[in-house]
CSV table of C-alpha atoms in Angstrom, one decimal:
chain,number,residue,atom,x,y,z
O,697,MET,CA,32.5,13.6,-49.4
O,698,PRO,CA,32.7,11.5,-52.6
O,699,GLU,CA,32.7,13.4,-55.9
O,700,ARG,CA,29.7,12.9,-58.2
O,701,THR,CA,29.7,12.3,-61.8
O,702,GLU,CA,27.2,11.3,-64.4
O,703,ILE,CA,29.4,8.8,-66.2
O,704,LEU,CA,32.5,6.9,-65.1
O,705,ILE,CA,34.6,5.3,-67.8
O,706,VAL,CA,37.0,2.7,-66.5
O,707,GLY,CA,39.8,2.1,-69.1
O,708,GLY,CA,41.4,4.7,-71.4
O,709,GLY,CA,42.6,2.4,-74.3
O,710,LEU,CA,41.4,2.8,-77.9
O,711,VAL,CA,37.7,2.3,-77.2
O,712,GLY,CA,37.6,3.9,-73.7
O,713,ALA,CA,39.2,7.1,-75.0
O,714,SER,CA,36.9,7.1,-78.1
O,715,LEU,CA,33.9,6.9,-75.8
O,716,ALA,CA,35.2,9.8,-73.6
O,717,ILE,CA,35.6,12.0,-76.7
O,718,ALA,CA,32.2,11.0,-78.0
O,719,LEU,CA,30.5,11.9,-74.7
O,720,ASP,CA,32.4,15.2,-74.4
O,721,ALA,CA,31.3,16.0,-78.0
O,722,ALA,CA,27.8,15.2,-77.0
O,723,GLY,CA,27.9,17.6,-74.0
O,724,ARG,CA,27.9,15.0,-71.3
O,725,ASP,CA,30.1,15.2,-68.2
O,726,ALA,CA,32.2,12.1,-67.6
O,727,VAL,CA,35.3,10.9,-65.7
O,728,LEU,CA,37.8,8.7,-67.5
O,729,VAL,CA,40.0,6.5,-65.2
O,730,GLU,CA,43.1,4.9,-66.9
O,731,ALA,CA,45.8,2.8,-65.3
O,732,ALA,CA,48.6,4.0,-67.7
O,733,ALA,CA,50.0,7.4,-67.8
O,734,PRO,CA,48.6,9.6,-70.6
O,735,ARG,CA,51.5,9.0,-73.0
O,736,VAL,CA,51.7,6.9,-76.2
O,737,ASP,CA,54.6,4.8,-74.8
O,738,ALA,CA,52.8,4.0,-71.5
O,739,GLN,CA,49.4,2.8,-72.8
O,740,PRO,CA,49.6,-1.0,-73.7
O,741,SER,CA,46.9,-0.8,-76.4
O,742,TYR,CA,48.8,1.9,-78.2
O,743,ASP,CA,51.2,-0.7,-79.5
O,744,GLU,CA,52.9,-2.0,-82.6
O,745,ARG,CA,49.8,-3.6,-84.2
O,746,ASN,CA,48.8,-2.3,-87.6
O,747,LEU,CA,45.0,-1.7,-87.3
O,748,ALA,CA,42.7,-2.3,-90.3
O,749,LEU,CA,40.1,0.5,-89.7
O,750,SER,CA,36.9,-0.2,-91.5
O,751,ARG,CA,35.2,2.6,-93.6
O,752,ALA,CA,32.5,3.0,-90.8
O,753,SER,CA,35.3,3.5,-88.1
O,754,VAL,CA,37.1,6.1,-90.2
O,755,ASN,CA,33.7,8.0,-90.5
O,756,GLY,CA,33.3,7.8,-86.8
O,757,LEU,CA,36.7,9.0,-86.0
O,758,ARG,CA,36.3,11.8,-88.4
O,759,ALA,CA,33.0,12.8,-86.7
O,760,LEU,CA,34.8,12.8,-83.3
O,761,GLY,CA,37.6,15.0,-84.5
O,762,VAL,CA,40.2,12.4,-84.2
O,763,TRP,CA,40.9,11.6,-87.8
O,764,PRO,CA,42.6,14.8,-88.7
O,765,HIS,CA,45.3,13.9,-86.1
O,766,ALA,CA,45.9,10.4,-87.6
O,767,GLU,CA,45.2,10.8,-91.4
O,768,ALA,CA,48.7,11.6,-92.5
O,769,GLN,CA,49.9,8.2,-91.1
O,770,ALA,CA,47.0,6.2,-92.5
O,771,THR,CA,47.1,4.1,-95.7
O,772,ALA,CA,44.0,3.5,-97.9
O,773,ILE,CA,42.8,-0.1,-98.4
O,774,ARG,CA,41.3,0.1,-101.9
O,775,ARG,CA,41.3,-3.6,-102.5
O,776,VAL,CA,41.0,-6.9,-100.6
O,777,HIS,CA,42.0,-10.3,-101.7
O,778,VAL,CA,40.9,-13.4,-99.7
O,779,SER,CA,42.2,-17.0,-100.5
O,780,ARG,CA,43.2,-20.2,-98.9
O,781,ALA,CA,46.5,-21.9,-99.4
O,782,GLY,CA,46.5,-24.9,-101.7
O,783,GLU,CA,42.9,-24.5,-102.8
O,784,PHE,CA,41.3,-22.8,-105.9
O,785,GLY,CA,39.0,-19.8,-105.7
O,786,ALA,CA,39.4,-16.3,-104.3
O,787,THR,CA,37.3,-13.3,-103.3
O,788,ARG,CA,38.3,-9.9,-104.5
O,789,LEU,CA,36.8,-6.7,-103.4
O,790,ALA,CA,37.5,-3.3,-104.8
O,791,ALA,CA,36.4,0.0,-103.6
O,792,THR,CA,35.5,1.3,-107.0
O,793,GLU,CA,32.9,-1.5,-107.2
O,794,PHE,CA,30.9,0.0,-104.4
O,795,GLY,CA,31.3,3.7,-105.2
O,796,VAL,CA,33.8,4.6,-102.5
O,797,ASP,CA,37.3,5.7,-102.5
O,798,ALA,CA,38.6,3.3,-99.9
O,799,LEU,CA,37.1,0.2,-98.1
O,800,GLY,CA,39.1,1.3,-95.1
O,801,PHE,CA,42.5,2.4,-93.9
O,802,THR,CA,45.5,0.8,-92.1
O,803,LEU,CA,46.9,2.7,-89.2
O,804,PRO,CA,49.5,1.7,-86.6
O,805,ALA,CA,47.7,1.4,-83.2
O,806,ARG,CA,50.4,3.8,-81.6
O,807,GLU,CA,49.4,6.5,-84.2
O,808,LEU,CA,45.7,6.1,-83.5
O,809,GLY,CA,46.6,6.3,-79.7
O,810,ARG,CA,48.6,9.6,-80.4
O,811,ALA,CA,45.6,11.0,-82.3
O,812,LEU,CA,43.2,10.1,-79.4
O,813,LEU,CA,45.5,11.7,-76.8
O,814,ALA,CA,45.7,14.8,-78.9
O,815,ARG,CA,41.9,15.0,-79.2
O,816,LEU,CA,41.4,14.3,-75.4
O,817,GLU,CA,43.4,17.4,-74.7
O,818,THR,CA,40.6,19.5,-76.2
O,819,CYS,CA,37.8,18.0,-74.2
O,820,THR,CA,36.1,20.4,-71.9
O,821,ARG,CA,33.5,18.2,-70.1
O,822,LEU,CA,35.9,15.4,-69.3
O,823,LEU,CA,37.9,14.8,-66.0
O,824,ARG,CA,40.8,12.4,-66.5
O,825,HIS,CA,42.6,10.4,-63.8
O,826,ALA,CA,45.7,8.9,-65.2
O,827,PRO,CA,47.6,7.0,-64.0
O,828,ALA,CA,44.9,5.8,-61.5
O,829,ALA,CA,43.5,2.4,-60.5
O,830,LEU,CA,40.0,1.4,-59.7
O,831,VAL,CA,40.3,-0.7,-56.5
O,832,GLU,CA,36.7,-1.1,-55.5
O,833,LEU,CA,33.3,-0.7,-57.0
O,834,ALA,CA,30.2,-1.2,-55.0
O,835,PRO,CA,26.4,-0.6,-55.5
O,836,HIS,CA,25.0,2.8,-54.3
O,837,ALA,CA,21.5,4.2,-54.1
O,838,ASP,CA,21.4,5.7,-57.6
O,839,GLY,CA,24.6,4.2,-59.1
O,840,TRP,CA,28.0,3.0,-58.1
O,841,ARG,CA,30.6,4.0,-55.5
O,842,ALA,CA,34.0,3.7,-57.0
O,843,ARG,CA,37.3,4.0,-55.0
O,844,LEU,CA,40.4,5.1,-56.9
O,845,ARG,CA,44.0,5.0,-56.1
O,846,THR,CA,45.9,7.9,-57.7
O,847,ALA,CA,49.3,9.6,-57.3
O,848,ALA,CA,47.7,12.0,-55.0
O,849,GLY,CA,46.1,9.3,-52.8
O,850,GLU,CA,42.7,7.5,-52.7
O,851,ARG,CA,39.5,9.3,-53.7
O,852,GLU,CA,35.8,8.2,-54.1
O,853,LEU,CA,33.4,8.8,-56.9
O,854,LEU,CA,29.7,8.3,-57.1
O,855,ALA,CA,28.5,7.6,-60.7
O,856,ARG,CA,25.1,7.1,-62.2
O,857,LEU,CA,26.6,5.0,-64.9
O,858,VAL,CA,29.8,3.0,-64.9
O,859,VAL,CA,31.3,1.9,-68.2
O,860,GLY,CA,33.7,-1.0,-68.3
O,861,ALA,CA,36.2,-0.3,-71.1
O,862,ASP,CA,39.0,-2.0,-69.2
O,863,GLY,CA,39.8,-4.8,-71.6
O,864,THR,CA,39.7,-8.6,-71.8
O,865,GLU,CA,40.4,-9.2,-68.1
O,866,SER,CA,37.9,-6.5,-67.2
O,867,PHE,CA,37.8,-5.7,-63.4
O,868,VAL,CA,34.4,-4.0,-64.0
O,869,ARG,CA,33.0,-7.1,-65.6
O,870,ALA,CA,34.0,-9.2,-62.7
O,871,ARG,CA,32.7,-6.7,-60.0
O,872,LEU,CA,29.4,-6.6,-61.9
O,873,GLY,CA,29.1,-10.3,-61.6
O,874,ILE,CA,28.9,-10.8,-65.4
O,875,GLU,CA,30.5,-14.1,-66.6
O,876,ALA,CA,32.4,-14.6,-69.7
O,877,GLU,CA,32.6,-17.5,-72.1
O,878,VAL,CA,36.2,-18.2,-72.9
O,879,HIS,CA,37.5,-20.2,-76.0
O,880,ASP,CA,41.1,-20.7,-76.3
O,881,TYR,CA,42.1,-21.0,-80.1
O,882,ALA,CA,45.4,-22.4,-79.1
O,883,GLN,CA,47.1,-20.0,-81.5
O,884,THR,CA,49.7,-17.3,-81.2
O,885,LEU,CA,49.6,-14.2,-83.4
O,886,PHE,CA,52.7,-12.4,-84.4
O,887,VAL,CA,52.6,-8.8,-85.8
O,888,ALA,CA,55.5,-7.2,-87.7
O,889,THR,CA,56.2,-5.0,-90.7
O,890,VAL,CA,57.9,-6.4,-93.8
O,891,THR,CA,58.9,-5.0,-97.2
O,892,PRO,CA,57.6,-7.1,-100.0
O,893,GLU,CA,59.4,-7.1,-103.4
O,894,ARG,CA,56.3,-5.6,-104.9
O,895,ALA,CA,54.4,-3.0,-102.9
O,896,PRO,CA,50.8,-4.0,-101.8
O,897,ASP,CA,49.6,-0.8,-103.6
O,898,GLY,CA,46.4,-0.4,-101.5
O,899,CYS,CA,45.5,-4.2,-101.4
O,900,ALA,CA,45.0,-6.1,-98.1
O,901,TYR,CA,45.5,-9.8,-98.3
O,902,GLU,CA,44.0,-12.4,-96.0
O,903,ARG,CA,45.1,-16.0,-96.7
O,904,PHE,CA,43.8,-19.0,-94.7
O,905,ALA,CA,45.8,-22.2,-94.0
O,906,ASP,CA,45.6,-25.2,-91.6
O,907,ASP,CA,47.9,-23.4,-89.2
O,908,GLY,CA,45.8,-20.3,-89.1
O,909,PRO,CA,45.4,-17.1,-91.1
O,910,VAL,CA,48.1,-14.8,-92.4
O,911,ALA,CA,47.5,-11.3,-93.6
O,912,LEU,CA,49.4,-8.5,-95.2
O,913,LEU,CA,48.2,-5.0,-94.8
O,914,PRO,CA,49.3,-2.1,-97.1
O,915,LEU,CA,51.5,0.6,-95.4
O,916,ALA,CA,53.3,3.6,-96.5
O,917,GLN,CA,56.5,3.5,-98.4
O,918,GLY,CA,55.9,0.0,-99.9
O,919,ARG,CA,55.9,-1.6,-96.5
O,920,ALA,CA,53.3,-4.1,-95.3
O,921,GLY,CA,51.8,-5.1,-91.9
O,922,LEU,CA,52.3,-8.9,-91.4
O,923,VAL,CA,49.8,-10.7,-89.3
O,924,LEU,CA,50.9,-14.3,-88.9
O,925,THR,CA,49.1,-16.9,-86.8
O,926,VAL,CA,50.9,-20.1,-85.6
O,927,PRO,CA,49.8,-22.9,-83.3
O,928,ALA,CA,50.4,-21.9,-79.7
O,929,ALA,CA,52.7,-24.9,-79.1
O,930,ASP,CA,54.9,-23.4,-81.9
O,931,GLY,CA,54.9,-19.9,-80.5
O,932,GLU,CA,58.1,-19.9,-78.4
O,933,ARG,CA,60.0,-21.5,-81.3
O,934,VAL,CA,58.7,-18.8,-83.8
O,935,ALA,CA,59.5,-16.1,-81.4
O,936,ALA,CA,63.1,-17.3,-81.2
O,937,LEU,CA,63.7,-17.5,-84.9
O,938,HIS,CA,66.2,-15.1,-86.5
O,939,ASP,CA,64.8,-12.7,-89.0
O,940,GLU,CA,65.7,-14.7,-92.1
O,941,ALA,CA,63.9,-17.9,-90.8
O,942,PHE,CA,61.0,-15.9,-89.6
O,943,LEU,CA,60.7,-14.2,-93.1
O,944,ALA,CA,61.0,-17.7,-94.7
O,945,LEU,CA,58.1,-19.0,-92.5
O,946,ALA,CA,56.0,-16.0,-93.5
O,947,GLN,CA,56.8,-16.5,-97.1
O,948,GLY,CA,55.9,-20.1,-97.1
O,949,ARG,CA,52.6,-19.3,-95.4
O,950,PHE,CA,51.6,-16.3,-97.5
O,951,GLY,CA,53.2,-17.2,-100.9
O,952,TRP,CA,54.9,-15.2,-103.6
O,953,ARG,CA,52.0,-13.0,-104.7
O,954,LEU,CA,54.0,-9.9,-103.8
O,955,GLY,CA,57.5,-11.4,-104.5
O,956,ARG,CA,60.0,-12.0,-101.8
O,957,LEU,CA,59.4,-10.7,-98.2
O,958,GLU,CA,62.3,-8.7,-96.8
O,959,ARG,CA,63.4,-6.5,-93.8
O,960,ALA,CA,61.2,-8.0,-91.0
O,961,GLY,CA,60.5,-5.5,-88.2
O,962,VAL,CA,60.3,-6.2,-84.5
O,963,ARG,CA,57.9,-9.1,-83.8
O,964,HIS,CA,55.3,-9.0,-81.1
O,965,PRO,CA,53.4,-12.2,-80.1
O,966,TYR,CA,49.8,-12.3,-78.7
O,967,ARG,CA,48.0,-15.3,-77.5
O,968,ILE,CA,44.6,-15.6,-79.1
O,969,ARG,CA,41.4,-16.2,-77.0
O,970,ARG,CA,37.7,-15.4,-77.6
O,971,VAL,CA,36.2,-13.9,-74.4
O,972,ALA,CA,32.6,-13.0,-74.7
O,973,ALA,CA,30.5,-11.4,-71.8
O,974,THR,CA,27.3,-13.3,-71.2
O,975,ALA,CA,25.6,-9.8,-70.8
O,976,LEU,CA,26.3,-6.3,-71.9
O,977,THR,CA,24.7,-4.5,-69.1
O,978,ALA,CA,23.9,-4.7,-65.4
O,979,PRO,CA,22.1,-2.2,-63.3
O,980,ARG,CA,23.6,1.3,-64.1
O,981,ALA,CA,26.5,-0.4,-65.8
O,982,VAL,CA,27.6,-1.3,-69.3
O,983,LEU,CA,30.5,-3.1,-71.0
O,984,VAL,CA,32.2,-1.9,-74.3
O,985,GLY,CA,35.1,-3.0,-76.4
O,986,ASN,CA,37.2,-5.9,-75.3
O,987,ALA,CA,35.5,-6.0,-71.9
O,988,ALA,CA,32.3,-7.0,-73.7
O,989,GLN,CA,33.9,-9.2,-76.4
O,990,THR,CA,37.4,-10.1,-77.4
O,991,ILE,CA,37.4,-11.8,-80.7
O,992,HIS,CA,39.8,-13.5,-83.0
O,993,PRO,CA,41.8,-11.0,-85.1
O,994,ILE,CA,40.7,-12.7,-88.4
O,995,GLY,CA,39.1,-10.1,-90.5
O,996,ALA,CA,40.5,-7.4,-88.2
O,997,GLN,CA,37.1,-6.5,-86.6
O,998,GLY,CA,38.1,-6.1,-82.8
O,999,PHE,CA,38.6,-2.3,-82.5
O,1000,ASN,CA,36.0,-1.6,-85.2
O,1001,LEU,CA,33.3,-3.5,-83.2
O,1002,GLY,CA,34.4,-1.8,-80.0
O,1003,LEU,CA,34.2,1.7,-81.5
O,1004,ARG,CA,30.7,1.0,-82.7
O,1005,ASP,CA,29.9,0.0,-79.0
O,1006,ALA,CA,31.3,3.4,-77.9
O,1007,LEU,CA,29.6,5.5,-80.5
O,1008,THR,CA,26.2,3.7,-80.0
O,1009,LEU,CA,26.3,4.3,-76.2
O,1010,ALA,CA,27.3,8.0,-76.7
O,1011,GLU,CA,24.5,8.5,-79.1
O,1012,LEU,CA,21.9,7.0,-76.7
O,1013,ALA,CA,23.3,8.9,-73.7
O,1014,ALA,CA,23.6,12.3,-75.5
O,1015,ASP,CA,20.2,13.6,-74.6
O,1016,ALA,CA,19.2,11.3,-71.8
O,1017,ALA,CA,18.0,12.7,-68.6
O,1018,ASP,CA,19.6,9.8,-66.8
O,1019,PRO,CA,22.5,8.0,-68.6
O,1020,GLY,CA,22.1,5.0,-66.3
O,1021,ASP,CA,18.3,4.5,-66.9
O,1022,ALA,CA,17.4,0.8,-67.3
O,1023,ALA,CA,15.5,1.5,-70.5
O,1024,LEU,CA,18.5,3.3,-72.1
O,1025,LEU,CA,20.7,0.2,-71.2
O,1026,ARG,CA,18.1,-2.2,-72.7
O,1027,ALA,CA,18.0,-0.1,-75.8
O,1028,TYR,CA,21.9,-0.2,-76.0
O,1029,ALA,CA,21.9,-3.9,-75.8
O,1030,ALA,CA,19.2,-4.3,-78.3
O,1031,ARG,CA,21.0,-1.9,-80.7
O,1032,ARG,CA,24.3,-3.7,-80.5
O,1033,ALA,CA,22.9,-7.4,-80.6
O,1034,GLU,CA,22.9,-7.8,-84.4
O,1035,ASP,CA,26.3,-6.3,-85.0
O,1036,ARG,CA,27.9,-7.9,-82.0
O,1037,GLU,CA,26.5,-11.4,-82.5
O,1038,GLY,CA,27.0,-11.3,-86.3
O,1039,THR,CA,30.6,-10.2,-86.1
O,1040,MET,CA,31.6,-12.7,-83.4
O,1041,ALA,CA,29.9,-15.5,-85.3
O,1042,MET,CA,31.8,-14.4,-88.5
O,1043,SER,CA,35.2,-14.4,-86.9
O,1044,HIS,CA,34.7,-17.7,-85.0
O,1045,GLY,CA,33.2,-19.5,-88.0
O,1046,LEU,CA,36.0,-18.4,-90.3
O,1047,VAL,CA,38.6,-19.8,-87.9
O,1048,GLY,CA,36.6,-23.1,-87.6
O,1049,LEU,CA,35.9,-23.6,-91.3
O,1050,ALA,CA,38.5,-21.7,-93.3
O,1051,CYS,CA,41.5,-22.9,-91.2
O,1052,LEU,CA,40.2,-26.5,-90.5
O,1053,ALA,CA,42.6,-29.1,-91.7
O,1054,GLU,CA,40.0,-31.2,-93.5
O,1055,PRO,CA,40.6,-31.9,-97.2
O,1056,ALA,CA,37.0,-32.9,-97.8
O,1057,LEU,CA,36.0,-29.2,-97.2
O,1058,ALA,CA,38.3,-27.8,-99.9
O,1059,PRO,CA,35.8,-27.8,-102.7
O,1060,LEU,CA,33.1,-26.2,-100.6
O,1061,ARG,CA,35.5,-23.6,-99.3
O,1062,SER,CA,36.7,-22.7,-102.8
O,1063,LEU,CA,33.1,-22.6,-104.1
O,1064,ALA,CA,32.1,-20.3,-101.3
O,1065,LEU,CA,35.0,-17.9,-102.2
O,1066,ILE,CA,34.0,-18.0,-105.8
O,1067,ALA,CA,30.4,-17.3,-104.9
O,1068,CYS,CA,31.4,-14.3,-102.8
O,1069,ASP,CA,33.6,-13.0,-105.7
O,1070,ARG,CA,31.0,-13.5,-108.4
O,1071,VAL,CA,27.5,-13.3,-107.1
O,1072,PRO,CA,26.7,-9.5,-106.7
O,1073,PRO,CA,24.3,-9.7,-103.8
O,1074,LEU,CA,26.7,-11.8,-101.7
O,1075,LYS,CA,29.6,-9.6,-102.7
O,1076,ARG,CA,27.9,-6.3,-101.7
O,1077,ALA,CA,26.7,-7.9,-98.4
O,1078,LEU,CA,30.3,-9.0,-97.6
O,1079,ALA,CA,31.8,-5.7,-98.5
O,1080,TRP,CA,29.3,-3.6,-96.7
O,1081,ARG,CA,29.6,-5.7,-93.5
O,1082,GLY,CA,33.3,-5.6,-93.8
O,1083,MET,CA,33.2,-1.8,-94.0
O,1084,GLY,CA,31.3,-1.9,-90.7
O,1085,PHE,CA,27.8,-1.3,-91.8
O,1086,ARG,CA,26.0,-4.1,-90.1
O,1087,GLY,CA,22.7,-4.1,-88.1
O,1088,ALA,CA,21.8,-0.6,-86.6
O,1089,PRO,CA,25.1,1.3,-86.8
O,1090,PRO,CA,25.6,4.5,-84.8
O,1091,ARG,CA,24.8,7.7,-86.8
O,1092,ALA,CA,28.4,8.9,-86.6
O,1093,VAL,CA,29.7,6.1,-88.8
O,1094,LEU,CA,27.2,6.4,-91.6
O,1095,GLU,CA,28.3,7.9,-94.9
O,1096,SER,CA,26.2,11.0,-94.4
O,1097,ALA,CA,28.2,11.7,-91.2
O,1098,GLY,CA,31.4,12.1,-93.1
């Protein structure tokens, strides 16, 4: 006989694990299926990226009991500086302007993964299958029938709600028949750590250029997380550069605001695509995180957006008699619409305008940066959205929740 569960979460990466913890904290039974073993070194999303966590995300992780496991490894972002190479104008944001101690925090993805795994160990309403693979998903009378392949053999589950948290190439999304709109930015992203001559001192820098954005995120001990975007056609050449040449490339793209960049860490390349599901829900099923939308890393909003997906779904499901009810799923899609669409439009628009090699746009781009820096309503709106407070955010991320 198949086992029964209220909620089946497919995918135990950063967003899937967060959702599992949120549901457990809300008192909901759930099953989490993850292809990787439950170890930091086995989970692909617990990698070398340096995540820029918004203030809202930190509030949410604190509410879930995850933040105490990660806080010691995090670095506060107290200021943000945005500019474009070769053009005048800049936007500067400071936490003190908005009455907060930090706009967000940087944290290595592997450390957030470690914190999530530690918190998962304390869950009492959650059943975890890892490593395990979902090999079939078929409609059932009041939900979905899932077939899993585990180390102990195959098993079947009946779930009233299936959650696809299984990433950009989502198996769940495909089985639900939900299409995705794909845009290839023809860019390759490199992440690494560097040591600037002058420490970032809590300031995160984002600099746009014709070849794509480059960012430096503050880390502990004077280090910085480098995010360097290059045209995809140049990706293999950049990957093959020795450290000195790679640092010279990064220096030329970022500039000398922090002095010389030295001591490059291991580089990790990522091909950048925008993959957006055409629907967030199907009968008794829902998509969250990268399965719902994979966006350009400009502005570092990917995980932050996915975490708000997870926390909103957990909030709606907390007291629901039926977590797969059509009305609940409609409410979820409606709650996520403004945040999702606004964040996707922002990231896509910035790539198209801020990085477009069009000299005629230079004065307009510079004036826009100056306006965001000097017009208080614009500046506050930019900061508040950057901190993750857009649309109808889940209660767990609000300031009162922290």
